[in-house]
Coordinates of C-alpha atoms in Angstrom, one line a residue:
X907 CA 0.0 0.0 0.0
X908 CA 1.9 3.5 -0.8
X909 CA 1.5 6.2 1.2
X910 CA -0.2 9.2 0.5
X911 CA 1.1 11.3 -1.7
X912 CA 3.2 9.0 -3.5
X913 CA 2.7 7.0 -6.6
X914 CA 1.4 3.5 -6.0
X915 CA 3.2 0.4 -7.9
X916 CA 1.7 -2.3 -9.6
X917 CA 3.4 -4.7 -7.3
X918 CA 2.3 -3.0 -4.3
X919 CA -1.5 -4.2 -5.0
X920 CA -1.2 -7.2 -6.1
X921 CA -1.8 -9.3 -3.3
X922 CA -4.7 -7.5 -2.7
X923 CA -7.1 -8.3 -5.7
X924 CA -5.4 -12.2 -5.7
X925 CA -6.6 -12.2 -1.6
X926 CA -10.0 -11.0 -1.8
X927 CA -11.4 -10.9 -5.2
X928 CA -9.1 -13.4 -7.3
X929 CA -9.1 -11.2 -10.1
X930 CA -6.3 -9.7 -12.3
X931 CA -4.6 -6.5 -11.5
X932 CA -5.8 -3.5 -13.3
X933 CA -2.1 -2.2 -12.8
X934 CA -1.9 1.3 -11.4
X935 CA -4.4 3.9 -10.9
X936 CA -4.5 6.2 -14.5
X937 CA -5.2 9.0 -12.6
X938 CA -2.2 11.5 -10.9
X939 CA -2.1 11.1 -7.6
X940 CA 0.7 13.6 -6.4
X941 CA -0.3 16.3 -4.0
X942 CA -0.7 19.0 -6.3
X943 CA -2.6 17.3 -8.7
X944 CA -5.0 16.4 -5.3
X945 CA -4.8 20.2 -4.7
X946 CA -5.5 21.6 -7.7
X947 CA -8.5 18.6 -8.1
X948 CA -10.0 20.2 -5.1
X949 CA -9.3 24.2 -6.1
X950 CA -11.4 23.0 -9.1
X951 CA -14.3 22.5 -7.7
X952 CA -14.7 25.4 -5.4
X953 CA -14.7 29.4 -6.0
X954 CA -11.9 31.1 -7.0
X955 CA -9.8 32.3 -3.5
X956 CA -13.0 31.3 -1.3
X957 CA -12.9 28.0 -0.6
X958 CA -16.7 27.9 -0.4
X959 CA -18.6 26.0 -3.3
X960 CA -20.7 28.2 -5.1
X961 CA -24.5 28.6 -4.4
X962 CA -27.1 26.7 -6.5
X963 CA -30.9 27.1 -7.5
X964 CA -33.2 25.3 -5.5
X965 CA -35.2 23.9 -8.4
X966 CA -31.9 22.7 -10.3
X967 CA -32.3 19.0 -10.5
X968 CA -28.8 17.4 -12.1
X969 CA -25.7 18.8 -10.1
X970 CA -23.2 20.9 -12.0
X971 CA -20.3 19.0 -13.8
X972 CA -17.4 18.8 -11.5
X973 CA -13.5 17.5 -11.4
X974 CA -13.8 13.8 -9.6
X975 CA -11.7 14.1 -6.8
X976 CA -8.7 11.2 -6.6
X977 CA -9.5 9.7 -4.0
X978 CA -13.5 9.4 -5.0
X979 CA -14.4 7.0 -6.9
X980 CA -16.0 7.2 -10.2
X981 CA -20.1 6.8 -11.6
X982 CA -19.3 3.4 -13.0
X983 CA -17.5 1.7 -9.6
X984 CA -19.7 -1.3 -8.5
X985 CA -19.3 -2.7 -5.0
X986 CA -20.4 -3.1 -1.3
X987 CA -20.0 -0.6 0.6
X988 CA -20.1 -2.5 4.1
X989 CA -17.7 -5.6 5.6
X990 CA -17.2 -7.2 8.3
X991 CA -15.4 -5.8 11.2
X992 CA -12.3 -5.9 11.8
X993 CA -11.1 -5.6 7.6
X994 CA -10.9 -3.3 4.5
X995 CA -13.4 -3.3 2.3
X996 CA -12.0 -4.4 -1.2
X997 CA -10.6 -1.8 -3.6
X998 CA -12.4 -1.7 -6.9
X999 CA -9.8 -2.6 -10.1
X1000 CA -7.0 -3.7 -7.2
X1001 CA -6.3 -0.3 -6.6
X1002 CA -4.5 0.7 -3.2
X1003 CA -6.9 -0.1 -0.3
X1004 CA -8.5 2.7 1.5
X1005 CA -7.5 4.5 4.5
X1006 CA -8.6 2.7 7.9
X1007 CA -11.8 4.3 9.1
X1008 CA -10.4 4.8 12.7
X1009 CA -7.3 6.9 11.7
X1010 CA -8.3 10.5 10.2
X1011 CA -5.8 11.1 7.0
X1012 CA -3.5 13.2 7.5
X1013 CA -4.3 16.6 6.1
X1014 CA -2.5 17.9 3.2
X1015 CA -0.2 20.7 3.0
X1016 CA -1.9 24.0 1.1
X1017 CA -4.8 25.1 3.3
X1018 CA -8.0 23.4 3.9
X1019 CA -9.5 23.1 -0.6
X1020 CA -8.8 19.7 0.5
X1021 CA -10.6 18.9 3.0
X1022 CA -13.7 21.2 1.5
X1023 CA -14.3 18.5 -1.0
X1024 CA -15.3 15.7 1.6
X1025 CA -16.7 18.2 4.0
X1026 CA -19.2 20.5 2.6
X1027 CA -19.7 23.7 4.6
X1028 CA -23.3 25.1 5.7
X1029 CA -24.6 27.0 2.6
X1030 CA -24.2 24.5 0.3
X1031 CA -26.5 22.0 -1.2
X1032 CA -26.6 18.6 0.1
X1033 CA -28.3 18.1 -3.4
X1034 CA -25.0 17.4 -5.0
X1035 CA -24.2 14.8 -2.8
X1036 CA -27.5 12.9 -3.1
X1037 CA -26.7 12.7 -6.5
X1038 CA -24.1 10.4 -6.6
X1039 CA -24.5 6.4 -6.2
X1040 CA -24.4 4.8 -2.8
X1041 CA -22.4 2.7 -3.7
X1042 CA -20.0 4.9 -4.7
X1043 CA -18.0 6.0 -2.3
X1044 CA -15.4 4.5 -0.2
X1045 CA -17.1 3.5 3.1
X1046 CA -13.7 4.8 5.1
X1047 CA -14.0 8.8 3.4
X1048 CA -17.7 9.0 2.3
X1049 CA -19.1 11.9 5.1
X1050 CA -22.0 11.2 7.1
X1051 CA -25.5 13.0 7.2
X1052 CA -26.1 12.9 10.8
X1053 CA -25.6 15.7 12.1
X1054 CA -23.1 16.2 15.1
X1055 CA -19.9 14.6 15.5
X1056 CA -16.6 14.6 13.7
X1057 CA -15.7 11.8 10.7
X1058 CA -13.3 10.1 12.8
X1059 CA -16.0 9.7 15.6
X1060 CA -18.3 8.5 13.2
X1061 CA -16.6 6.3 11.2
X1062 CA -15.5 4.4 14.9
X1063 CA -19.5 3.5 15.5
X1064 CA -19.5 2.2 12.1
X1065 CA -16.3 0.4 12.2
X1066 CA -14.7 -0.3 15.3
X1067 CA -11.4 -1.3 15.5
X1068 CA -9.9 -4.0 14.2
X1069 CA -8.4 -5.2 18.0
X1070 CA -12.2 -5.3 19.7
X1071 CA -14.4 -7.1 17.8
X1072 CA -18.0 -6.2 17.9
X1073 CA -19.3 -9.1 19.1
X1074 CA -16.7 -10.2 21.8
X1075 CA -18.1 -11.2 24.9
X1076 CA -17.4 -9.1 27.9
X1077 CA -14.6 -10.6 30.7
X1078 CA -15.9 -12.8 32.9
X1079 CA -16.8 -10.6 36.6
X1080 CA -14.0 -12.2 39.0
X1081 CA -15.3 -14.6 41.6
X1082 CA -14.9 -13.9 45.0
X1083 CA -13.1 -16.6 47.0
X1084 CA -15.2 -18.9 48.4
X1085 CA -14.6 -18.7 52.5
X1086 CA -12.8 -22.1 53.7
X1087 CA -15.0 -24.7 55.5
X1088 CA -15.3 -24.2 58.8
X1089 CA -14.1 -27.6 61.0
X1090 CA -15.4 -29.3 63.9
X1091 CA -13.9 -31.0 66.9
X1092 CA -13.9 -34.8 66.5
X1093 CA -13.2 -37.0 69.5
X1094 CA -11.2 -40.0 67.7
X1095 CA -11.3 -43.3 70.5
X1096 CA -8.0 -44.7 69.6
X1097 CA -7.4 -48.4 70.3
X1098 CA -5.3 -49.3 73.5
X1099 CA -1.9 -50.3 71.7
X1100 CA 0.6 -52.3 73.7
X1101 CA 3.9 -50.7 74.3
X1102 CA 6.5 -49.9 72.3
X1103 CA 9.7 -51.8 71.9
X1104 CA 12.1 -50.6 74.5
X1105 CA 16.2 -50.1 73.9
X1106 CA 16.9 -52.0 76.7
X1107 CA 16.1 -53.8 80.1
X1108 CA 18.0 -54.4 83.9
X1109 CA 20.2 -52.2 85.5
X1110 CA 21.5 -50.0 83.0
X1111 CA 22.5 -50.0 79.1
X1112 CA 24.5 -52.7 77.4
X1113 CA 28.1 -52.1 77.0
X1114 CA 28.3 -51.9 72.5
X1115 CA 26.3 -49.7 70.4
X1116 CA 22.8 -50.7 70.2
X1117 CA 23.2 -50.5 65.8
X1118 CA 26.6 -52.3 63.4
X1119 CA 29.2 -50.7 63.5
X1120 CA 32.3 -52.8 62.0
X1121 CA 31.5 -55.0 58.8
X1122 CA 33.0 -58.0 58.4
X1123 CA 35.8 -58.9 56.0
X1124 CA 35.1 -59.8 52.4
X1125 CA 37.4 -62.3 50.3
X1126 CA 36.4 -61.1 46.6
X1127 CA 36.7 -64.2 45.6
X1128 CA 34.5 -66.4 48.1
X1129 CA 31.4 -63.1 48.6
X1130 CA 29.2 -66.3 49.2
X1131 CA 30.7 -66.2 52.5
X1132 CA 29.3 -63.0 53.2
X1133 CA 26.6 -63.2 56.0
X1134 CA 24.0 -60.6 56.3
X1135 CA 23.7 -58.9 59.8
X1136 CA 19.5 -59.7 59.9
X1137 CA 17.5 -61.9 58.2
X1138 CA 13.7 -61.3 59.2
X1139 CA 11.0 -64.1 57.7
X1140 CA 7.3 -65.3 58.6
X1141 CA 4.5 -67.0 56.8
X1142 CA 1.2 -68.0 57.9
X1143 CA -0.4 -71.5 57.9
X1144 CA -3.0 -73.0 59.2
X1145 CA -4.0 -72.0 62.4
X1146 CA -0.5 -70.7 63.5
X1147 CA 1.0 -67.5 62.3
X1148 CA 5.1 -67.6 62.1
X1149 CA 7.4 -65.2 63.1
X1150 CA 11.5 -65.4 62.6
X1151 CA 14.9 -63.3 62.9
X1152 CA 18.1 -63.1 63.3
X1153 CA 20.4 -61.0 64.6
X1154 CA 24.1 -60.2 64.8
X1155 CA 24.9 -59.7 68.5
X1156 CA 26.9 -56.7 69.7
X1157 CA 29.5 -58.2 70.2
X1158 CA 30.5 -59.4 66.8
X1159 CA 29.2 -55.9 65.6
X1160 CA 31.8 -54.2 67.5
X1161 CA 34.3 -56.5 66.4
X1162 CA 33.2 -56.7 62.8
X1163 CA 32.9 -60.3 62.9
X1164 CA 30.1 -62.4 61.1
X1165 CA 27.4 -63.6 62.7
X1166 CA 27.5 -67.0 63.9
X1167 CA 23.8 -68.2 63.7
X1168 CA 22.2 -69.3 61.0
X1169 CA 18.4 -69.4 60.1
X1170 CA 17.0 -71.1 57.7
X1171 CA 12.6 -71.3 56.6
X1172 CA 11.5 -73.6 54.0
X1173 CA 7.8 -75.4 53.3
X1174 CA 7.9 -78.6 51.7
X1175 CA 5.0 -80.0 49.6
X1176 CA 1.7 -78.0 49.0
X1177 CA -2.0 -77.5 50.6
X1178 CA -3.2 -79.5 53.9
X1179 CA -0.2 -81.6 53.0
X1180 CA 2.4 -79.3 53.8
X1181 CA 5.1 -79.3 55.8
X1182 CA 6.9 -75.9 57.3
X1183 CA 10.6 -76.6 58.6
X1184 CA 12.2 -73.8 61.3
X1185 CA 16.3 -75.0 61.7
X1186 CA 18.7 -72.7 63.6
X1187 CA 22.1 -73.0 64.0
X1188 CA 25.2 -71.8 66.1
X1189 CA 28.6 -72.3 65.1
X1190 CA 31.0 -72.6 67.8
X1191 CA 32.7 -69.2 69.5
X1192 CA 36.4 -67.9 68.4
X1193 CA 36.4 -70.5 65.2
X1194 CA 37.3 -68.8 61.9
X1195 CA 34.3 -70.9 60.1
X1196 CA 31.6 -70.7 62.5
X1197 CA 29.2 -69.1 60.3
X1198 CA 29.7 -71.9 57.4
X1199 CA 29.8 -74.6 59.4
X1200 CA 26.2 -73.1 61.0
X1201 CA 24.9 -72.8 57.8
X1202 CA 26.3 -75.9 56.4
X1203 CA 24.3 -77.9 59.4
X1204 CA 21.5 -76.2 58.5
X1205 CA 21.3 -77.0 55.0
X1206 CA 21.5 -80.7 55.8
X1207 CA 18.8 -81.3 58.0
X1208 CA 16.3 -79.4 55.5
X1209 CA 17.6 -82.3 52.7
X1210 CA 16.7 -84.4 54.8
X1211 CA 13.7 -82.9 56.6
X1212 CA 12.1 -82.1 52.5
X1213 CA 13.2 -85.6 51.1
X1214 CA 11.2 -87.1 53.7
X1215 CA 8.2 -84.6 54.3
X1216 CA 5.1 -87.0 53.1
X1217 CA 5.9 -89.5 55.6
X1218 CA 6.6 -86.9 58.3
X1219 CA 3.6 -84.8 57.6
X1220 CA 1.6 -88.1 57.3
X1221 CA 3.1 -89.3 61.2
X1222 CA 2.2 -85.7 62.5
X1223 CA -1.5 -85.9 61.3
X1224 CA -1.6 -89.5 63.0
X1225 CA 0.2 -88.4 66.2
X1226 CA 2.9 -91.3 65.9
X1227 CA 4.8 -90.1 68.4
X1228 CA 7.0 -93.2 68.8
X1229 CA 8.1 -92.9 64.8
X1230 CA 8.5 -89.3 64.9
X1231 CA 10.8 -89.3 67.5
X1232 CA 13.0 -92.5 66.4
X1233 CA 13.2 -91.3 62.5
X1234 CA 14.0 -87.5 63.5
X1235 CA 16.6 -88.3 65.4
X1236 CA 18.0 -90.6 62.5
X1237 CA 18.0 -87.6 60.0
X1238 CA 19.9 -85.5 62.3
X1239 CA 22.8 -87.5 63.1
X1240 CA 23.0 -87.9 59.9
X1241 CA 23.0 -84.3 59.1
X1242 CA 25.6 -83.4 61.8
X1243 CA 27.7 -86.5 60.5
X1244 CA 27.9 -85.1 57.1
X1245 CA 28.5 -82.0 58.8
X1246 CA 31.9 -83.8 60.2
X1247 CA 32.6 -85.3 56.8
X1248 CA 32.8 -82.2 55.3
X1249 CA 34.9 -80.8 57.8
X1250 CA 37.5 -83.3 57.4
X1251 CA 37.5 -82.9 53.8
X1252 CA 38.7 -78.9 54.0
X1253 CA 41.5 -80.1 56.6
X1254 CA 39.5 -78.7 59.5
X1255 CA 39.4 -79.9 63.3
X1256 CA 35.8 -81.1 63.2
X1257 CA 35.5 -80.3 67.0
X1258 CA 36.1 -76.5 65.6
X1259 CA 33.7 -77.4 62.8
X1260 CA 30.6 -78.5 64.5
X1261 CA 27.6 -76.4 65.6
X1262 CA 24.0 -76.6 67.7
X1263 CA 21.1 -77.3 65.9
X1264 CA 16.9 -76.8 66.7
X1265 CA 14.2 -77.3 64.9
X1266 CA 10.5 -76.8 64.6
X1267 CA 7.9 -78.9 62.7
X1268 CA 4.4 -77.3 61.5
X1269 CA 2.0 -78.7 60.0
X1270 CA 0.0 -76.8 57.2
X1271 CA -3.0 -78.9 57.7
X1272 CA -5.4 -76.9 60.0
X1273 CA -7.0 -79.5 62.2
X1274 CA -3.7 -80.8 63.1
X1275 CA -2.3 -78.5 66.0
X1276 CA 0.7 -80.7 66.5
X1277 CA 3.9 -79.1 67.1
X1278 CA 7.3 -81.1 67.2
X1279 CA 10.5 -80.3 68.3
X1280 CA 14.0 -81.4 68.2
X1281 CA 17.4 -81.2 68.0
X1282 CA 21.3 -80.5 69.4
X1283 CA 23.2 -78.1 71.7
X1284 CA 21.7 -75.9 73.9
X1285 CA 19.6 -73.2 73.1
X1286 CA 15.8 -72.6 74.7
X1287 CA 12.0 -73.6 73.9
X1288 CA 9.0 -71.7 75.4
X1289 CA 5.4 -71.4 75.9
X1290 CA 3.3 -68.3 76.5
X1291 CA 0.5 -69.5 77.7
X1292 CA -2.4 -66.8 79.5
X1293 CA 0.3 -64.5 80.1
X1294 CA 3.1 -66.7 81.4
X1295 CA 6.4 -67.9 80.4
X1296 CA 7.1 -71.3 80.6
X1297 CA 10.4 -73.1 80.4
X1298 CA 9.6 -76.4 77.9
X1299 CA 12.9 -77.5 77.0
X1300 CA 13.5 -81.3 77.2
X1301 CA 16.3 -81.9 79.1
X1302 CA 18.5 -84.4 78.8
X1303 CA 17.3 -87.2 81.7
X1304 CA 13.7 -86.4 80.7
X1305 CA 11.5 -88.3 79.3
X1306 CA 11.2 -86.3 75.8
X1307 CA 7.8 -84.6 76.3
X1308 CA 4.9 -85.2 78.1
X1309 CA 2.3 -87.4 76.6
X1310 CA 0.5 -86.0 73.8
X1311 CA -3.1 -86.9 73.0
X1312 CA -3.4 -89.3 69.9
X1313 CA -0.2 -90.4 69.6
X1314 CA 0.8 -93.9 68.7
X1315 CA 3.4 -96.3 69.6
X1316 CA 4.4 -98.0 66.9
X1317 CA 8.0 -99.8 67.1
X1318 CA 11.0 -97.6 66.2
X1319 CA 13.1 -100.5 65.1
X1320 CA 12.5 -103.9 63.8
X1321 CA 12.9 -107.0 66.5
X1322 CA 16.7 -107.7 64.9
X1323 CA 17.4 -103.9 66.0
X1324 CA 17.2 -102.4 62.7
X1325 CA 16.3 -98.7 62.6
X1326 CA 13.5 -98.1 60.2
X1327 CA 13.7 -95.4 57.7
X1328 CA 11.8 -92.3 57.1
X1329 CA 11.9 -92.5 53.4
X1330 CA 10.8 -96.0 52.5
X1331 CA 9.9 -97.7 55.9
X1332 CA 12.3 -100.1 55.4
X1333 CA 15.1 -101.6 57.6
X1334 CA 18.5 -100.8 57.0
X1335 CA 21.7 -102.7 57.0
X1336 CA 24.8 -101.1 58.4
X1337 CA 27.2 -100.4 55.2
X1338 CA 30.3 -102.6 54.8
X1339 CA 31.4 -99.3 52.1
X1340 CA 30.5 -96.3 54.9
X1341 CA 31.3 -95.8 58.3
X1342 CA 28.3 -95.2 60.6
X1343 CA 28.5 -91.8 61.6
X1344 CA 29.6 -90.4 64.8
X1345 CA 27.2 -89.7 67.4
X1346 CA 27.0 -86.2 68.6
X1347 CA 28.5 -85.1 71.6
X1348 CA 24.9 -83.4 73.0
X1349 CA 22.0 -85.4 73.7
X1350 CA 19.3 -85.6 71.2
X1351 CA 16.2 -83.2 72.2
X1352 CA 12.9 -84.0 71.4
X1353 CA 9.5 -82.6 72.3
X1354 CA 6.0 -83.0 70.9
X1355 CA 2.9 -81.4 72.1
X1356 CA -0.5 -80.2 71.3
X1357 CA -0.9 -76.6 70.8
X1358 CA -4.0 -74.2 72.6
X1359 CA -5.5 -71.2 70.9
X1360 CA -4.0 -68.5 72.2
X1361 CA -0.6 -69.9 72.9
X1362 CA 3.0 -68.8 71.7
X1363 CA 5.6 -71.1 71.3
X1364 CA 9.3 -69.5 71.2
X1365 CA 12.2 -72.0 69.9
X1366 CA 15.7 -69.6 70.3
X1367 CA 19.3 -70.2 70.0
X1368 CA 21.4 -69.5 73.4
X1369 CA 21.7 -65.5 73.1
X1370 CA 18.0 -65.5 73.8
X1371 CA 17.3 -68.2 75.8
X1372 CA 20.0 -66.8 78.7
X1373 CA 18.2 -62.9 79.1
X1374 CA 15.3 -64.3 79.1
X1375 CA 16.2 -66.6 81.7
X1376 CA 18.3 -64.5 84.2
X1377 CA 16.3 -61.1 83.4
X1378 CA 12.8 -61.7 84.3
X1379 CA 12.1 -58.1 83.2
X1380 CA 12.7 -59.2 79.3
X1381 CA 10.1 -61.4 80.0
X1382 CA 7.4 -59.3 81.5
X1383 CA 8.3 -57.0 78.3
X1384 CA 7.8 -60.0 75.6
X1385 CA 4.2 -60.8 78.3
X1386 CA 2.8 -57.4 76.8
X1387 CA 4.0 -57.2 73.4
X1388 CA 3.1 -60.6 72.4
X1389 CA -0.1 -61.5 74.3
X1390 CA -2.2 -59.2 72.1
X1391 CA -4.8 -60.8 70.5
X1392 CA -2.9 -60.0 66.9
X1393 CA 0.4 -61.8 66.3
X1394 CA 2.9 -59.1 65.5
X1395 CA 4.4 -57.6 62.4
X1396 CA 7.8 -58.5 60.8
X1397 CA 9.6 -54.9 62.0
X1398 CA 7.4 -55.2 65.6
X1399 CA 9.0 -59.0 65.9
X1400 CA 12.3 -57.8 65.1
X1401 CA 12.1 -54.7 67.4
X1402 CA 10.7 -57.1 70.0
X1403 CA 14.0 -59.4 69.8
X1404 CA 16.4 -57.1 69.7
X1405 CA 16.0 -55.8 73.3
X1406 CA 19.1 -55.9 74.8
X1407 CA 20.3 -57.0 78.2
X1408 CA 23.6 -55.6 79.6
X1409 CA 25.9 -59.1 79.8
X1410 CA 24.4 -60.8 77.2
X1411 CA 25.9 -60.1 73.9
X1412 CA 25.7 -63.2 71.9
X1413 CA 23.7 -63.6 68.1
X1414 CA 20.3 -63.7 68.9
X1415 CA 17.9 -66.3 66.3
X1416 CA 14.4 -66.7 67.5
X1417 CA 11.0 -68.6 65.8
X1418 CA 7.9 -67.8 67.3
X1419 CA 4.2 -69.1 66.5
X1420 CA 1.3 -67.9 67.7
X1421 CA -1.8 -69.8 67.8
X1422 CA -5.4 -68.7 66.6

């Protein structure tokens, strides 16, 4: 678009037939267009130094022949004379488009002849204007009847701007915040919890740090050795609900030594059928492979225990008390033999390599409430029953267990002294190609007894069983956290086991099960 006064181009205007009308350009406008040609245009059609047009006879009908002003356009120009908001109206021939209706033209130089041929004064006669087409003006110049009000004012009700549409909607009227809720008072009846776990108990705190300090060292070529500081497990079957840890004692945690127990959970077979195995394990003190040979005894007796769980979940169900005792005892000197085997085989003092073992049998099948114990070495087995301890561990003079309703007494070995088998019932020969393996140096435990709801059975290893023996505060503590009518969780049963007693510093490996 060129500026006023200066001499359009045909390239100027092109876009702006091709955008609205899709026609051809009409090149530029044959007319002069400089601003004397505009001023002498305009000194044309009024009197001669007055700038006022002249006067005509009211009964003249055709208006007097006048010079066509260059930006009017001519008799002959076809074309609407209104558009939308907001955009030009189209030029007629793709001539220049026409000024915006809200921005007055600037007034050119010479006086106001100009501005006299849009504008006629009082005096004249509006005749001359009626004369010409409607159509024929440019909506953005053509002057408007009503009185009052200048052209720019006018032309702004007509047209607004381009930037506020007409028909926008108004801005929303801002909300005012809603006030906040008011809130009530609520009396909340919490639950009566049971205590929580305490640091300690006696006379004063334990000598160590109550967390691990020192790791143990690694051989980066054996990090199987490696043994974890905890382990934390627990299931739930049947109508008992298993809890079990262990725990590094402080004393090996100050040291940076390894811990010495081992634990190990495992549940052969599937559905009433099952058969849940608890073994523990404690190396023996100041021996550089404590903590394997611990592990290694437990991995033995759960062979055995899992090769021979259908008969031994079959003689729990049946209460055969007599075969339960004889073929238990059978897999675990077996177990502990292999356990001297293997010592001798790495070169190792098997009085160095040996370690106490206790287990616990459960039975998945809910109407059986049978629960058998046995093993080697000391260590401690009790019952919480209506809020008191009791000390169950067979001893070694005993009779193993007092008798348990249902139990059988079928013959443990065969009238020529055989043992009979767990796996096949079978009697067994002593091996001309094997030795018969050494008996242990401890006793065989064994202990089999019916289980009450509401009961808690605790099978530990020794740095349980002595606090809880010689600090009778440790117990009262375990009384209240465990005689809730909700077995605890996994953190609560570690929390629970890990109270410590000034004296006793030992690794600590406990199973519990609670009874519904």
């Amino acid at each position: 678009m060129s500026q006023q006064g200066g001499r359009p181009t045909g390239h100027e205007d092109d876009w702006w037939g091709q955008l609205y009308d899709d026609t051809e350009d009409a090149g530029p406008a044959a007319a002069p267009d400089s601003l004397d040609d505009r001023f002498a245009s305009a000194a044309g059609t009024v009197n001669t130094g007055t700038g006022v047009p002249a006067p005509r006879a009211a009964e003249e009908d055709t208006p007097p022949t006048r010079s066509r002003a260059p930006w009017e356009p001519t008799q002959s120009t076809t074309g609407p004379t209104n558009f939308a908001p907001g955009g030009d109206p189209p030029r007629p021939g793709g001539g220049p488009p026409a000024q915006p209706a809200d921005t007055a033209p600037p007034e050119p130089t010479g006086g106001h002849a100009a501005g006299a041929a849009s504008d006629p004064k009082p005096g004249g006669s509006p005749r001359a204007w009626a004369a010409e087409p409607a159509g024929g003006r440019d909506a953005g110049a053509a002057p408007d009847p009503k009185p009052g009000g200048t052209p720019q004012a006018r032309a702004s009700e007509t047209h607004p701007p381009a930037e506020t549409p007409v028909d926008a909607a108004p801005p929303p009227a801002e909300t005012p915040p809603e006030p906040p809720p008011t809130r009530t008072p609520t009396r909340v009846d919490l639950p009566t919890l049971p205590p929580g776990p305490l640091g300690f108990v006696g006379s004063g705190p334990p000598t160590y740090d109550a967390e691990p300090t020192a790791l143990p060292a690694a051989d980066p070529d054996d990090l199987d050795d490696l043994v974890a500081d905890t382990v934390l497990d627990g299931a739930h079957y049947g109508s008992c609900t298993l809890r079990a840890a262990s725990v590094r004692g402080d004393s090996a945690r100050f040291r940076g030594e390894p811990r010495r127990d081992s634990l190990l959970t495992a549940r052969f077979g599937t559905g009433d059928h099952a058969l849940v195995l608890v073994a523990m394990a404690t190396g023996a003190r100041a021996t550089p492979g404590a903590h394997r040979a611990a592990a290694e005894a437990c991995h033995w007796i759960g062979r055995a225990v899992g090769r021979s769980h259908a008969r031994l979940a079959e003689d729990l169900r049946a209460a055969r008390r007599g075969d339960l005792k004889s073929g238990l005892h059978r897999l675990t000197d077996r177990s502990l033999g292999k356990l001297r085997a293997s010592a001798t085989e790495q070169g190792i003092d098997p009085e160095e390599y040996s370690a106490t073992l206790r287990c616990l049998l459960l039975p998945a099948d809910t109407d059986c409430r049978t629960r058998v114990f046995f093993g080697v070495g000391e260590g401690g087995l009790f019952r919480l029953r209506e809020g008191e301890w009791q000390d169950i561990e067979p001893r070694v003079l005993d009779v193993t267990g007092e008798p348990v309703v249902g139990f059988g007494s079928l013959p443990a070995e065969t009238p020529e002294g055989d043992r009979l088998t767990m796996d096949l019932g079978i009697p067994t020969p002593p091996s001309p190609y094997e030795a018969a393996p050494e008996p242990p140096r401890e006793p065989f435990r064994f202990r089999a007894s019916v289980a009450r709801p509401g009961d808690t059975l605790l099978m530990c290893s020794g740095g349980l069983a002595e606090p809880l023996r010689g600090e009778p505060e440790l117990c009262e503590y375990l009384t209240g956290r465990w005689s809730g009518p909700t077995p605890p969780g996994l953190a609560a049963f570690l929390a629970d086991t890990q109270v410590r007693v000034k004296g006793y510093a030992d690794d600590r490996t406990a199973a519990a099960v609670w009874e519904a």
